[in-house]
GROMACS .gro file of C-alpha atoms in nm:
model
  436
    1MET     CA    1   8.135  11.033  13.732
    2PRO     CA    2   7.918  10.884  13.435
    3THR     CA    3   8.069  10.839  13.104
    4ARG     CA    4   7.924  11.086  12.867
    5ARG     CA    5   7.737  10.929  12.575
    6VAL     CA    6   7.738  11.087  12.223
    7LYS     CA    7   7.418  11.091  12.021
    8ILE     CA    8   7.504  10.960  11.673
    9PRO     CA    9   7.287  11.072  11.379
   10ALA     CA   10   7.150  10.795  11.178
   11THR     CA   11   7.130  10.763  10.808
   12LYS     CA   12   6.820  10.638  10.624
   13TYR     CA   13   6.937  10.541  10.289
   14PRO     CA   14   6.674  10.318  10.133
   15VAL     CA   15   6.781   9.969  10.029
   16GLU     CA   16   6.625   9.737   9.754
   17ARG     CA   17   6.763   9.387   9.723
   18PHE     CA   18   6.696   9.121   9.478
   19ARG     CA   19   6.860   8.832   9.312
   20LEU     CA   20   6.853   8.746   8.942
   21ASP     CA   21   6.791   8.383   8.826
   22ASN     CA   22   7.169   8.345   8.746
   23GLY     CA   23   7.245   8.416   9.115
   24LEU     CA   24   7.369   8.774   9.086
   25ARG     CA   25   7.281   8.956   9.397
   26VAL     CA   26   7.162   9.329   9.343
   27VAL     CA   27   7.145   9.624   9.588
   28LEU     CA   28   6.981   9.955   9.486
   29THR     CA   29   6.991  10.259   9.712
   30PRO     CA   30   6.820  10.561   9.536
   31ASP     CA   31   6.905  10.924   9.621
   32ARG     CA   32   6.762  11.172   9.379
   33SER     CA   33   6.941  11.470   9.541
   34ALA     CA   34   7.196  11.514   9.247
   35PRO     CA   35   7.203  11.371   8.902
   36VAL     CA   36   7.496  11.114   8.963
   37ILE     CA   37   7.518  10.751   9.019
   38GLY     CA   38   7.781  10.507   9.170
   39VAL     CA   39   7.810  10.159   9.025
   40ALA     CA   40   7.991   9.872   9.197
   41VAL     CA   41   8.038   9.515   9.118
   42VAL     CA   42   8.212   9.302   9.398
   43TYR     CA   43   8.341   8.946   9.332
   44ASP     CA   44   8.388   8.722   9.633
   45VAL     CA   45   8.746   8.655   9.553
   46GLY     CA   46   9.061   8.814   9.685
   47ILE     CA   47   9.416   8.766   9.793
   48ARG     CA   48   9.326   8.485  10.031
   49SER     CA   49   9.172   8.292   9.754
   50GLU     CA   50   9.483   8.263   9.539
   51PRO     CA   51   9.624   7.915   9.483
   52GLU     CA   52   9.984   7.832   9.591
   53GLY     CA   53  10.216   7.897   9.311
   54ARG     CA   54   9.996   8.180   9.190
   55THR     CA   55  10.069   8.465   9.430
   56GLY     CA   56   9.949   8.799   9.309
   57PHE     CA   57   9.698   8.643   9.080
   58ALA     CA   58   9.385   8.803   9.208
   59HIS     CA   59   9.544   9.150   9.180
   60LEU     CA   60   9.674   9.043   8.819
   61PHE     CA   61   9.325   8.936   8.718
   62GLU     CA   62   9.197   9.274   8.832
   63HIS     CA   63   9.406   9.443   8.570
   64LEU     CA   64   9.300   9.185   8.306
   65MET     CA   65   8.935   9.282   8.347
   66PHE     CA   66   9.017   9.618   8.197
   67GLN     CA   67   9.175   9.481   7.875
   68GLY     CA   68   8.855   9.427   7.678
   69SER     CA   69   8.564   9.198   7.713
   70GLU     CA   70   8.317   8.987   7.512
   71ASN     CA   71   8.191   9.280   7.297
   72MET     CA   72   8.440   9.564   7.366
   73GLU     CA   73   8.797   9.597   7.249
   74LYS     CA   74   9.081   9.683   7.456
   75LEU     CA   75   9.051  10.036   7.618
   76ALA     CA   76   8.695  10.054   7.524
   77HIS     CA   77   8.572  10.053   7.882
   78PHE     CA   78   8.811  10.356   7.952
   79ARG     CA   79   8.678  10.543   7.650
   80HIS     CA   80   8.301  10.476   7.713
   81VAL     CA   81   8.312  10.571   8.086
   82GLN     CA   82   8.536  10.882   8.042
   83GLY     CA   83   8.337  10.986   7.734
   84ALA     CA   84   8.023  11.000   7.943
   85GLY     CA   85   8.201  11.228   8.203
   86GLY     CA   86   8.265  10.944   8.452
   87THR     CA   87   8.543  10.793   8.633
   88PHE     CA   88   8.630  10.424   8.707
   89ASN     CA   89   8.872  10.194   8.886
   90GLY     CA   90   8.913   9.874   9.058
   91SER     CA   91   9.093   9.734   9.358
   92THR     CA   92   9.187   9.392   9.517
   93HIS     CA   93   9.141   9.323   9.884
   94LEU     CA   94   9.201   9.014  10.110
   95ASP     CA   95   8.833   8.893  10.069
   96TYR     CA   96   8.713   9.056   9.748
   97THR     CA   97   8.775   9.250   9.432
   98ASP     CA   98   8.572   9.541   9.311
   99TYR     CA   99   8.516   9.746   8.997
  100TYR     CA  100   8.331  10.075   9.004
  101GLU     CA  101   8.220  10.375   8.824
  102THR     CA  102   8.090  10.723   8.893
  103LEU     CA  103   7.883  10.862   8.618
  104PRO     CA  104   7.606  11.121   8.535
  105SER     CA  105   7.286  10.934   8.605
  106ASN     CA  106   7.183  10.942   8.222
  107ALA     CA  107   7.476  10.696   8.168
  108LEU     CA  108   7.334  10.422   8.389
  109GLU     CA  109   7.270  10.186   8.105
  110ARG     CA  110   7.620  10.240   7.964
  111ALA     CA  111   7.794  10.127   8.298
  112LEU     CA  112   7.549   9.835   8.338
  113PHE     CA  113   7.634   9.721   7.981
  114LEU     CA  114   7.998   9.753   8.046
  115GLU     CA  115   7.996   9.557   8.357
  116ALA     CA  116   7.770   9.284   8.230
  117ASP     CA  117   7.985   9.248   7.933
  118ARG     CA  118   8.308   9.166   8.125
  119MET     CA  119   8.115   8.958   8.357
  120ARG     CA  120   8.048   8.731   8.053
  121GLY     CA  121   8.413   8.725   7.988
  122PRO     CA  122   8.716   8.946   7.968
  123ARG     CA  123   8.962   8.913   7.664
  124LEU     CA  124   9.211   8.674   7.807
  125THR     CA  125   9.493   8.676   7.536
  126GLU     CA  126   9.865   8.598   7.554
  127GLU     CA  127   9.930   8.958   7.461
  128ASN     CA  128   9.702   9.107   7.735
  129LEU     CA  129   9.844   8.867   7.997
  130ARG     CA  130  10.215   8.936   7.930
  131ASN     CA  131  10.141   9.306   7.909
  132GLN     CA  132   9.964   9.324   8.243
  133VAL     CA  133  10.216   9.095   8.406
  134ASP     CA  134  10.468   9.367   8.316
  135VAL     CA  135  10.235   9.647   8.451
  136VAL     CA  136  10.191   9.464   8.783
  137LYS     CA  137  10.569   9.399   8.816
  138GLU     CA  138  10.624   9.780   8.767
  139GLU     CA  139  10.354   9.850   9.030
  140ILE     CA  140  10.547   9.621   9.274
  141ARG     CA  141  10.870   9.797   9.211
  142VAL     CA  142  10.712  10.143   9.257
  143ASN     CA  143  10.508  10.056   9.565
  144VAL     CA  144  10.718   9.795   9.743
  145LEU     CA  145  11.070   9.744   9.613
  146ASN     CA  146  11.173  10.098   9.543
  147ARG     CA  147  10.993  10.282   9.806
  148PRO     CA  148  11.105  10.324  10.181
  149TYR     CA  149  10.900  10.103  10.414
  150GLY     CA  150  10.740   9.944  10.099
  151GLY     CA  151  10.485   9.673  10.216
  152PHE     CA  152  10.524   9.770  10.572
  153PRO     CA  153  10.329   9.645  10.767
  154TRP     CA  154  10.051   9.500  10.541
  155LEU     CA  155  10.285   9.270  10.341
  156THR     CA  156  10.551   9.202  10.610
  157LEU     CA  157  10.347   9.134  10.922
  158PRO     CA  158  10.105   8.861  10.801
  159PRO     CA  159  10.383   8.595  10.751
  160VAL     CA  160  10.489   8.676  11.122
  161MET     CA  161  10.130   8.637  11.249
  162PHE     CA  162   9.996   8.343  11.043
  163ASP     CA  163  10.111   7.994  10.927
  164THR     CA  164   9.888   7.912  10.644
  165PHE     CA  165   9.942   8.011  10.285
  166PRO     CA  166   9.612   8.208  10.236
  167ASN     CA  167   9.673   8.446  10.523
  168ALA     CA  168  10.049   8.461  10.521
  169HIS     CA  169  10.164   8.494  10.155
  170ASP     CA  170  10.247   8.815   9.961
  171GLY     CA  171   9.927   8.936   9.792
  172TYR     CA  172  10.120   9.149   9.540
  173GLY     CA  173  10.294   8.825   9.422
  174SER     CA  174  10.642   8.709   9.353
  175PHE     CA  175  10.789   8.783   9.001
  176ASP     CA  176  10.844   8.408   8.934
  177ASP     CA  177  10.474   8.325   9.012
  178LEU     CA  178  10.350   8.628   8.794
  179GLU     CA  179  10.576   8.539   8.509
  180SER     CA  180  10.465   8.169   8.508
  181ALA     CA  181  10.104   8.262   8.486
  182THR     CA  182   9.924   8.143   8.166
  183VAL     CA  183   9.609   8.218   7.976
  184ALA     CA  184   9.478   7.880   8.086
  185ASP     CA  185   9.535   7.981   8.448
  186ALA     CA  186   9.344   8.308   8.386
  187ALA     CA  187   9.057   8.143   8.219
  188ASP     CA  188   9.031   7.892   8.507
  189PHE     CA  189   9.046   8.169   8.759
  190PHE     CA  190   8.756   8.341   8.584
  191ARG     CA  191   8.542   8.041   8.561
  192ARG     CA  192   8.578   7.949   8.912
  193TYR     CA  193   8.552   8.305   9.087
  194TYR     CA  194   8.396   8.546   8.836
  195ALA     CA  195   8.064   8.362   8.836
  196SER     CA  196   7.740   8.566   8.849
  197GLY     CA  197   7.650   8.364   9.169
  198ASN     CA  198   7.968   8.503   9.334
  199ALA     CA  199   7.909   8.865   9.254
  200VAL     CA  200   7.711   9.166   9.386
  201LEU     CA  201   7.597   9.458   9.190
  202ALA     CA  202   7.530   9.780   9.376
  203VAL     CA  203   7.400  10.090   9.228
  204SER     CA  204   7.348  10.411   9.431
  205GLY     CA  205   7.232  10.770   9.339
  206ASP     CA  206   6.987  10.925   9.107
  207ILE     CA  207   6.796  10.610   8.989
  208ASP     CA  208   6.423  10.514   8.956
  209VAL     CA  209   6.421  10.165   9.111
  210ALA     CA  210   6.172  10.012   8.855
  211GLU     CA  211   6.363  10.148   8.568
  212ALA     CA  212   6.704  10.035   8.701
  213THR     CA  213   6.570   9.691   8.786
  214THR     CA  214   6.450   9.669   8.412
  215LEU     CA  215   6.788   9.768   8.284
  216ILE     CA  216   6.975   9.533   8.520
  217GLU     CA  217   6.768   9.238   8.408
  218ARG     CA  218   6.818   9.330   8.048
  219HIS     CA  219   7.194   9.351   8.062
  220PHE     CA  220   7.279   9.084   8.332
  221GLY     CA  221   6.986   8.849   8.308
  222ASP     CA  222   7.149   8.650   8.024
  223VAL     CA  223   7.495   8.636   8.193
  224PRO     CA  224   7.542   8.245   8.207
  225ALA     CA  225   7.460   8.113   8.561
  226ARG     CA  226   7.748   7.957   8.744
  227PRO     CA  227   7.735   7.893   9.111
  228ALA     CA  228   7.960   8.049   9.372
  229PRO     CA  229   8.261   7.821   9.461
  230GLN     CA  230   8.267   7.694   9.804
  231ARG     CA  231   8.484   7.933  10.024
  232PRO     CA  232   8.764   7.779  10.211
  233ASP     CA  233   8.794   7.803  10.582
  234PHE     CA  234   9.084   8.043  10.650
  235THR     CA  235   9.085   8.020  11.029
  236GLU     CA  236   9.398   7.977  11.229
  237PRO     CA  237   9.467   7.932  11.605
  238ASP     CA  238   9.549   8.236  11.800
  239LEU     CA  239   9.902   8.296  11.924
  240THR     CA  240  10.012   8.188  12.265
  241VAL     CA  241  10.375   8.321  12.240
  242GLU     CA  242  10.483   8.644  12.102
  243ARG     CA  243  10.631   8.628  11.755
  244ARG     CA  244  10.894   8.894  11.644
  245HIS     CA  245  11.074   8.951  11.314
  246ALA     CA  246  11.326   9.210  11.204
  247TYR     CA  247  11.445   9.304  10.849
  248THR     CA  248  11.672   9.567  10.691
  249ASP     CA  249  11.498   9.803  10.454
  250GLN     CA  250  11.793   9.944  10.237
  251LEU     CA  251  11.582  10.255  10.154
  252ALA     CA  252  11.436  10.322  10.489
  253PRO     CA  253  11.595  10.628  10.675
  254LEU     CA  254  11.452  10.563  11.010
  255PRO     CA  255  11.336  10.257  11.231
  256ALA     CA  256  10.969  10.148  11.237
  257VAL     CA  257  10.781   9.894  11.422
  258ALA     CA  258  10.422   9.735  11.388
  259GLY     CA  259  10.248   9.496  11.626
  260ALA     CA  260   9.923   9.312  11.572
  261TRP     CA  261   9.677   9.102  11.777
  262ARG     CA  262   9.399   8.874  11.672
  263VAL     CA  263   9.039   9.004  11.728
  264PRO     CA  264   8.692   8.857  11.749
  265ASP     CA  265   8.542   8.727  11.411
  266PRO     CA  266   8.423   9.051  11.235
  267ILE     CA  267   8.118   8.854  11.079
  268ALA     CA  268   8.025   8.582  11.327
  269ASP     CA  269   8.092   8.795  11.647
  270PHE     CA  270   8.040   9.150  11.519
  271ALA     CA  271   7.923   9.270  11.870
  272GLY     CA  272   8.250   9.147  12.016
  273TYR     CA  273   8.446   9.292  11.717
  274LEU     CA  274   8.313   9.641  11.739
  275PRO     CA  275   8.478   9.739  12.079
  276TYR     CA  276   8.831   9.674  11.908
  277VAL     CA  277   8.741   9.904  11.628
  278VAL     CA  278   8.664  10.182  11.880
  279LEU     CA  279   8.987  10.080  12.096
  280ALA     CA  280   9.214  10.137  11.790
  281GLU     CA  281   9.064  10.491  11.760
  282VAL     CA  282   9.103  10.573  12.118
  283LEU     CA  283   9.465  10.473  12.111
  284THR     CA  284   9.572  10.651  11.795
  285ASP     CA  285   9.300  10.891  11.634
  286GLY     CA  286   9.402  11.255  11.685
  287ASP     CA  287   9.647  11.458  11.888
  288ALA     CA  288   9.449  11.387  12.211
  289SER     CA  289   9.461  11.002  12.168
  290ARG     CA  290   9.646  10.784  12.410
  291LEU     CA  291   9.952  10.680  12.215
  292VAL     CA  292   9.986  11.009  12.034
  293GLU     CA  293   9.980  11.193  12.354
  294ARG     CA  294  10.226  10.954  12.531
  295LEU     CA  295  10.463  10.849  12.248
  296VAL     CA  296  10.487  11.148  12.029
  297GLN     CA  297  10.424  11.451  12.245
  298ARG     CA  298  10.541  11.333  12.592
  299ASP     CA  299  10.798  11.068  12.557
  300ARG     CA  300  10.903  11.176  12.201
  301THR     CA  301  11.016  10.810  12.132
  302VAL     CA  302  10.827  10.805  11.797
  303THR     CA  303  10.759  11.050  11.520
  304GLY     CA  304  10.418  10.917  11.436
  305VAL     CA  305  10.195  10.638  11.540
  306GLY     CA  306   9.856  10.490  11.398
  307GLY     CA  307   9.612  10.205  11.477
  308TYR     CA  308   9.352  10.033  11.267
  309LEU     CA  309   9.168   9.719  11.225
  310GLY     CA  310   9.261   9.493  10.933
  311PHE     CA  311   9.594   9.472  10.740
  312MET     CA  312   9.444   9.680  10.463
  313GLY     CA  313   9.291   9.935  10.689
  314ASP     CA  314   8.913   9.909  10.658
  315PRO     CA  315   8.751   9.743  10.959
  316PHE     CA  316   8.416   9.667  10.791
  317ASP     CA  317   8.527   9.489  10.471
  318VAL     CA  318   8.718   9.200  10.617
  319ARG     CA  319   8.646   8.848  10.724
  320ASP     CA  320   8.818   8.627  10.994
  321PRO     CA  321   9.111   8.601  11.075
  322THR     CA  322   9.196   8.965  11.112
  323ALA     CA  323   9.377   9.179  11.371
  324LEU     CA  324   9.414   9.513  11.529
  325LEU     CA  325   9.753   9.675  11.424
  326LEU     CA  326   9.946   9.957  11.601
  327GLN     CA  327  10.252  10.087  11.413
  328ALA     CA  328  10.485  10.366  11.465
  329HIS     CA  329  10.794  10.532  11.300
  330LEU     CA  330  11.078  10.620  11.524
  331PRO     CA  331  11.355  10.899  11.544
  332PRO     CA  332  11.710  10.807  11.459
  333GLY     CA  333  11.839  10.557  11.718
  334GLY     CA  334  11.483  10.484  11.849
  335ASP     CA  335  11.427  10.188  12.079
  336VAL     CA  336  11.176   9.955  11.915
  337ASP     CA  337  11.159   9.737  12.241
  338LYS     CA  338  11.067  10.057  12.440
  339VAL     CA  339  10.781  10.158  12.204
  340LEU     CA  340  10.635   9.805  12.228
  341ARG     CA  341  10.657   9.822  12.615
  342THR     CA  342  10.481  10.160  12.590
  343PHE     CA  343  10.202  10.003  12.389
  344ASP     CA  344  10.168   9.742  12.672
  345GLU     CA  345  10.168   9.993  12.944
  346GLU     CA  346   9.899  10.201  12.787
  347LEU     CA  347   9.679   9.908  12.707
  348ASP     CA  348   9.714   9.796  13.073
  349ARG     CA  349   9.644  10.154  13.193
  350LEU     CA  350   9.337  10.182  12.981
  351ALA     CA  351   9.212   9.840  13.097
  352THR     CA  352   9.278   9.921  13.456
  353ASP     CA  353   9.201  10.274  13.501
  354GLY     CA  354   8.930  10.312  13.233
  355LEU     CA  355   8.885  10.622  12.994
  356THR     CA  356   8.883  10.981  13.097
  357ASP     CA  357   8.577  11.183  13.098
  358GLY     CA  358   8.460  11.258  12.739
  359GLU     CA  359   8.734  11.038  12.583
  360LEU     CA  360   8.502  10.779  12.445
  361ALA     CA  361   8.240  11.031  12.339
  362ARG     CA  362   8.496  11.227  12.145
  363THR     CA  363   8.634  10.931  11.985
  364GLN     CA  364   8.289  10.791  11.886
  365ALA     CA  365   8.189  11.128  11.741
  366ARG     CA  366   8.500  11.141  11.523
  367MET     CA  367   8.440  10.781  11.406
  368ALA     CA  368   8.075  10.856  11.309
  369THR     CA  369   8.185  11.165  11.122
  370HIS     CA  370   8.421  10.954  10.908
  371LEU     CA  371   8.166  10.689  10.838
  372LEU     CA  372   7.905  10.947  10.738
  373ARG     CA  373   8.160  11.128  10.524
  374ASP     CA  374   8.272  10.802  10.362
  375THR     CA  375   7.923  10.724  10.242
  376ASP     CA  376   7.800  11.061  10.156
  377ALA     CA  377   7.909  11.027   9.797
  378VAL     CA  378   7.712  10.787   9.601
  379LEU     CA  379   8.009  10.568   9.502
  380GLY     CA  380   8.123  10.533   9.867
  381ARG     CA  381   7.767  10.424   9.935
  382ALA     CA  382   7.754  10.170   9.657
  383LEU     CA  383   8.096  10.006   9.745
  384ARG     CA  384   8.017   9.981  10.126
  385MET     CA  385   7.670   9.828  10.052
  386ALA     CA  386   7.811   9.597   9.795
  387VAL     CA  387   8.052   9.467  10.041
  388LEU     CA  388   7.808   9.440  10.326
  389GLU     CA  389   7.582   9.232  10.099
  390GLN     CA  390   7.878   9.015   9.998
  391GLN     CA  391   8.014   8.932  10.339
  392ARG     CA  392   7.702   8.959  10.559
  393GLY     CA  393   7.388   8.974  10.336
  394GLU     CA  394   7.304   9.308  10.518
  395PRO     CA  395   7.358   9.604  10.302
  396GLY     CA  396   7.135   9.811  10.531
  397LEU     CA  397   7.389   9.785  10.797
  398LEU     CA  398   7.542  10.095  10.644
  399ASN     CA  399   7.279  10.304  10.795
  400GLU     CA  400   7.348  10.128  11.143
  401LEU     CA  401   7.721  10.147  11.167
  402PRO     CA  402   7.754  10.494  11.315
  403ARG     CA  403   7.489  10.422  11.575
  404LEU     CA  404   7.647  10.089  11.662
  405VAL     CA  405   7.995  10.250  11.711
  406GLY     CA  406   7.831  10.497  11.942
  407GLU     CA  407   7.676  10.229  12.147
  408VAL     CA  408   8.007  10.069  12.249
  409THR     CA  409   8.053  10.126  12.618
  410GLU     CA  410   8.380  10.198  12.815
  411ASP     CA  411   8.356   9.852  12.981
  412GLN     CA  412   8.361   9.700  12.647
  413VAL     CA  413   8.667   9.897  12.547
  414ARG     CA  414   8.837   9.809  12.859
  415ALA     CA  415   8.781   9.458  12.817
  416ALA     CA  416   8.897   9.459  12.466
  417ALA     CA  417   9.224   9.632  12.585
  418ALA     CA  418   9.286   9.372  12.850
  419THR     CA  419   9.290   9.094  12.582
  420LEU     CA  420   9.593   9.254  12.385
  421ARG     CA  421   9.877   9.097  12.591
  422PRO     CA  422  10.235   9.066  12.464
  423GLU     CA  423  10.214   8.694  12.432
  424ARG     CA  424   9.938   8.712  12.170
  425ARG     CA  425  10.126   8.985  11.968
  426ALA     CA  426  10.307   8.957  11.634
  427ALA     CA  427  10.552   9.226  11.567
  428VAL     CA  428  10.777   9.334  11.265
  429GLU     CA  429  11.058   9.569  11.300
  430VAL     CA  430  11.218   9.774  11.006
  431ILE     CA  431  11.598   9.827  11.053
  432PRO     CA  432  11.698  10.133  10.852
  433GLY     CA  433  11.961  10.072  10.580
  434GLY     CA  434  11.913  10.397  10.394
  435ALA     CA  435  12.009  10.647  10.671
  436ARG     CA  436  12.337  10.747  10.489
   0.00000   0.00000   0.00000
């Protein structure tokens, strides 16, 4: 019986691209349907770019970018965005750092001024640095040290899978490295990575392209030109022998396990990479998915299972090397080895027997729904387009992603599953220490 194909609706968001004389890349995507805008600035620096001895520095610097800028005092950014009825934030990823706002469209110039002002230079003072080091340390305590399964598996699995510092180190940072950071370190990090030539500005929503272009040139045009630094090569050889690591989490009440396999380069081999994105969803997305049906519903060897591409969970915002991850939480006394064997059995079964009728179409429809929903809001659109421009020079790929997902074939998914062999796997096990 032929596999049913799902017809994926396409989006047609317009895309305007240009580059300022100082190297800043700009992406505009107008949508006059509601009086709201999303503004995103993405810098091509993330956790993998941190120098040895400065773990956590990319995230620390994200905090420093909110502590005042060339013409704005501390907390002014907060006041001016919220005073206009907007929201803002920033986040640090493996391969980039972003800063963003959602605002009424009549506040476009305000957002552009604020972002341009801190692109010229944040207020790097000893007081701001020490204050934000303390804030980041508290964030680590809350999100990792004092939380069950803290850092599992996004912090605990990379050092099992990878050997080099950029790929393997703790992106939140050690307290020693954070405490030894200096203002000179921060200034050097800014000069090196926060250059206009290393950034992308994206604006989405209720804008007139000509007017927005004029405002962008007015506010960003005189930001001093600095070229983008040469990006290091982070590639590593694939595994040929399985790697396993187990550790005790004193707060975890139940066992957990995660396995990861290297996948094709998301940028250089996007066509080879996409079947793995679909495979992860076939395995784990929804009650009818392979591993949920087998492990949770039938065998009852786990209480929950998930799968995704990239250690931070977004398949379309990461460079090579990256991985497909499967993770599960187990009931009391659960058998981690049995769960890993079941992963292998289901991958073999999929590769050998193929998919059931409608299984692929159902998965692709769900994936398309998520992609369309995530970029329906203007900020989601601006952020996705900014990263696509930063990593691929193709912001318009946002319109094509649902269709490309829908064009992945059963044979491609089966071939992808066949490559996920035990000898290529890195796995980390959480031994519960908090059951009592």
